[in-house]
Amino acid sequence: GEYMLDARRSGFVMKETGRLTLAASASRKEHTIALVRTSRVIGRIADEQGGAIAAASVRLVQGGGKALDLAVLAGPLPLAAEAASMPTKALPQSGRVRSASTDPKGKFEIAGAVPGPVVIEAALAGRVPIRISSATLAPGQTLDLGALVMRRGVTLSGRVFGEGGIPLDARVTARTEQQDAVDNPSSGTD
């Protein structure tokens, strides 16, 4: 038959899924399972003047942001109208997610991450979300992101019109030179 193998040890994770197939007549089969050390990410979220930002949500999406499974969110969910106006990158995403909140000094730590490509996101209402999409964790690595500056945000509203003044559903993109694009879908109304 076919068996799924799972090896556990604190601070380690399986390098690859353990799958073993045994013939009905087999009484013993040798199999090697490789474990690698987990990684962690630390840092500090600060405002434009270097002051600590407490209670910011920091997420690490493993697999470089590829969907793997469902995420569990801590804290209150935004109202529907607020969520609709949020950048898509700040909304919950599927993936192998680990999360933390910043402490009163703005510090955070996310431990137990699987080595490999990751996306790191930080968000707080009223602030421009931060997204780091070019990080790769090595086994046992502690990645210190240092101080990440979370700028004060601005709410934009308006409409998109086509020929003849007809409201259109469109995607509006706002960007600065220092950050990834922030996409907002438009329904053609306020």
Coordinates of C-alpha atoms in Angstrom, one line a residue:
G1 CA 0.0 0.0 0.0
E2 CA 0.9 3.7 -0.1
Y3 CA 1.8 5.5 3.1
M4 CA 2.4 9.2 3.9
L5 CA 5.4 9.6 6.3
D6 CA 5.7 12.5 8.8
A7 CA 8.8 13.1 10.8
R8 CA 8.7 15.8 13.5
R9 CA 11.3 17.6 15.6
S10 CA 11.2 21.0 17.2
G11 CA 12.9 23.6 15.0
F12 CA 12.9 21.3 11.9
V13 CA 10.6 20.6 9.0
M14 CA 10.6 17.9 6.4
K15 CA 12.5 18.8 3.2
E16 CA 10.0 17.1 1.0
T17 CA 6.8 15.1 1.5
G18 CA 7.5 11.6 2.7
R19 CA 5.7 9.0 0.5
L20 CA 6.3 5.3 0.7
T21 CA 4.9 2.5 -1.4
L22 CA 5.2 -1.1 -0.1
A23 CA 4.4 -4.2 -2.1
A24 CA 1.9 -6.5 -0.4
S25 CA 4.7 -9.1 0.0
A26 CA 7.2 -6.7 1.5
S27 CA 7.9 -7.0 5.2
R28 CA 10.5 -4.2 5.4
K29 CA 11.7 -1.3 3.2
E30 CA 14.4 1.2 4.1
H31 CA 13.5 4.9 3.6
T32 CA 15.4 8.1 4.4
I33 CA 13.6 11.3 5.5
A34 CA 15.6 14.5 5.4
L35 CA 14.8 17.3 7.9
V36 CA 16.0 20.9 7.5
R37 CA 16.1 23.6 10.2
T38 CA 13.2 26.1 10.1
S39 CA 14.0 29.8 9.5
R40 CA 12.7 33.0 11.1
V41 CA 12.2 36.6 10.1
I42 CA 12.6 39.5 12.5
G43 CA 12.3 43.3 12.1
R44 CA 10.8 46.5 13.2
I45 CA 8.0 48.6 11.7
A46 CA 8.5 52.4 12.1
D47 CA 6.8 55.6 10.9
E48 CA 8.5 58.3 8.8
Q49 CA 10.2 59.8 11.8
G50 CA 11.5 56.4 13.1
G51 CA 8.9 56.0 15.8
A52 CA 7.6 52.5 16.6
I53 CA 4.3 51.4 15.0
A54 CA 2.6 48.9 17.4
A55 CA -0.2 46.4 16.4
A56 CA 0.8 46.2 12.7
S57 CA 0.0 42.9 11.1
V58 CA 3.0 41.1 9.6
R59 CA 2.5 38.1 7.4
L60 CA 5.0 35.7 5.8
V61 CA 3.5 33.8 2.8
Q62 CA 5.7 30.8 2.0
G63 CA 6.2 29.5 -1.5
G64 CA 6.7 33.0 -2.9
G65 CA 3.1 33.8 -2.5
K66 CA 1.7 30.8 -4.3
A67 CA -1.5 29.4 -3.0
L68 CA -1.0 26.3 -0.9
D69 CA -3.7 26.2 1.8
L70 CA -6.0 28.6 3.7
A71 CA -4.9 31.3 6.1
V72 CA -6.3 32.0 9.6
L73 CA -6.5 35.7 10.4
A74 CA -6.2 37.1 13.9
G75 CA -8.2 40.2 14.9
P76 CA -11.3 41.8 13.6
L77 CA -12.0 41.7 9.9
P78 CA -12.4 45.0 8.0
L79 CA -15.9 46.2 7.1
A80 CA -16.9 45.2 3.5
A81 CA -16.7 48.8 2.2
E82 CA -13.2 49.2 3.8
A83 CA -12.0 45.8 2.4
A84 CA -13.3 46.7 -1.1
S85 CA -11.1 49.9 -1.0
M86 CA -8.0 48.1 0.3
P87 CA -5.1 47.2 -2.1
T88 CA -5.4 43.6 -3.2
K89 CA -2.0 42.9 -1.7
A90 CA -3.3 43.9 1.8
L91 CA -6.2 41.5 1.7
P92 CA -6.0 38.0 3.0
Q93 CA -4.5 35.5 0.5
S94 CA -4.4 31.8 0.3
G95 CA -1.0 30.3 1.1
R96 CA 1.1 28.8 3.8
V97 CA 0.9 31.8 6.1
R98 CA 2.6 32.6 9.3
S99 CA 1.8 35.9 11.0
A100 CA 2.6 38.1 13.9
S101 CA 1.8 41.6 15.3
T102 CA 4.3 44.2 16.1
D103 CA 4.8 44.9 19.9
P104 CA 4.8 48.4 21.5
K105 CA 8.4 48.9 20.2
G106 CA 7.3 48.0 16.6
K107 CA 9.3 44.7 16.7
F108 CA 8.1 41.4 15.3
E109 CA 9.3 37.9 14.9
I110 CA 7.9 35.1 12.7
A111 CA 9.5 31.7 13.6
G112 CA 9.1 28.2 12.2
A113 CA 9.1 29.2 8.5
V114 CA 9.9 26.6 5.8
P115 CA 13.1 27.5 3.9
G116 CA 12.6 28.8 0.4
P117 CA 11.0 31.8 -1.4
V118 CA 8.7 34.0 0.8
V119 CA 6.6 37.1 0.5
I120 CA 6.6 39.3 3.6
E121 CA 3.7 41.8 4.1
A122 CA 2.9 44.4 6.8
A123 CA -0.3 46.3 7.1
L124 CA -2.1 48.6 9.4
A125 CA -5.2 50.7 8.8
G126 CA -4.3 54.3 7.8
R127 CA -0.8 53.2 6.6
V128 CA 0.6 52.2 3.2
P129 CA 1.1 48.4 3.3
I130 CA 4.7 47.1 2.9
R131 CA 5.4 44.1 0.6
I132 CA 8.8 42.4 0.2
S133 CA 8.5 39.9 -2.6
S134 CA 12.2 39.0 -3.2
A135 CA 13.2 37.1 -0.1
T136 CA 14.4 33.6 0.1
L137 CA 15.1 31.9 3.4
A138 CA 17.9 29.4 3.9
P139 CA 17.6 26.5 6.4
G140 CA 18.2 27.8 9.9
Q141 CA 18.5 31.4 8.8
T142 CA 17.4 34.4 10.8
L143 CA 16.5 37.1 8.3
D144 CA 16.7 40.5 10.0
L145 CA 14.8 43.0 7.9
G146 CA 15.9 45.9 10.1
A147 CA 13.5 48.9 10.3
L148 CA 10.8 49.0 7.6
V149 CA 9.1 52.4 7.2
M150 CA 5.3 52.3 7.0
R151 CA 4.2 55.7 5.6
R152 CA 0.8 57.3 6.4
G153 CA -1.8 56.4 3.8
V154 CA -4.2 58.4 1.7
T155 CA -7.7 57.4 0.8
L156 CA -8.5 58.0 -2.9
S157 CA -12.1 57.9 -4.3
G158 CA -13.6 58.7 -7.6
R159 CA -15.2 57.3 -10.7
V160 CA -14.0 55.9 -14.0
F161 CA -16.0 56.9 -17.1
G162 CA -16.0 55.8 -20.7
E163 CA -17.3 57.5 -23.8
G164 CA -20.5 59.3 -23.3
G165 CA -20.0 59.6 -19.6
I166 CA -20.9 55.9 -18.9
P167 CA -19.4 54.6 -15.6
L168 CA -17.0 51.7 -16.2
D169 CA -15.7 48.9 -14.1
A170 CA -11.9 49.4 -14.3
R171 CA -8.7 48.7 -12.4
V172 CA -7.0 51.9 -11.1
T173 CA -3.3 51.7 -10.2
A174 CA -1.6 54.2 -8.0
R175 CA 2.2 54.0 -7.6
T176 CA 5.2 55.8 -6.2
E177 CA 8.7 55.2 -7.4
Q178 CA 9.6 53.5 -4.1
Q179 CA 6.8 50.9 -3.9
D180 CA 5.0 48.2 -5.7
A181 CA 1.8 49.2 -7.5
V182 CA -1.3 49.3 -5.4
D183 CA -4.3 48.1 -7.4
N184 CA -7.9 49.0 -6.7
P185 CA -10.8 47.6 -8.7
S186 CA -13.4 50.2 -9.6
S187 CA -17.1 49.5 -9.9
G188 CA -17.7 52.7 -11.9
T189 CA -19.3 54.3 -8.8
D190 CA -18.0 56.1 -5.7

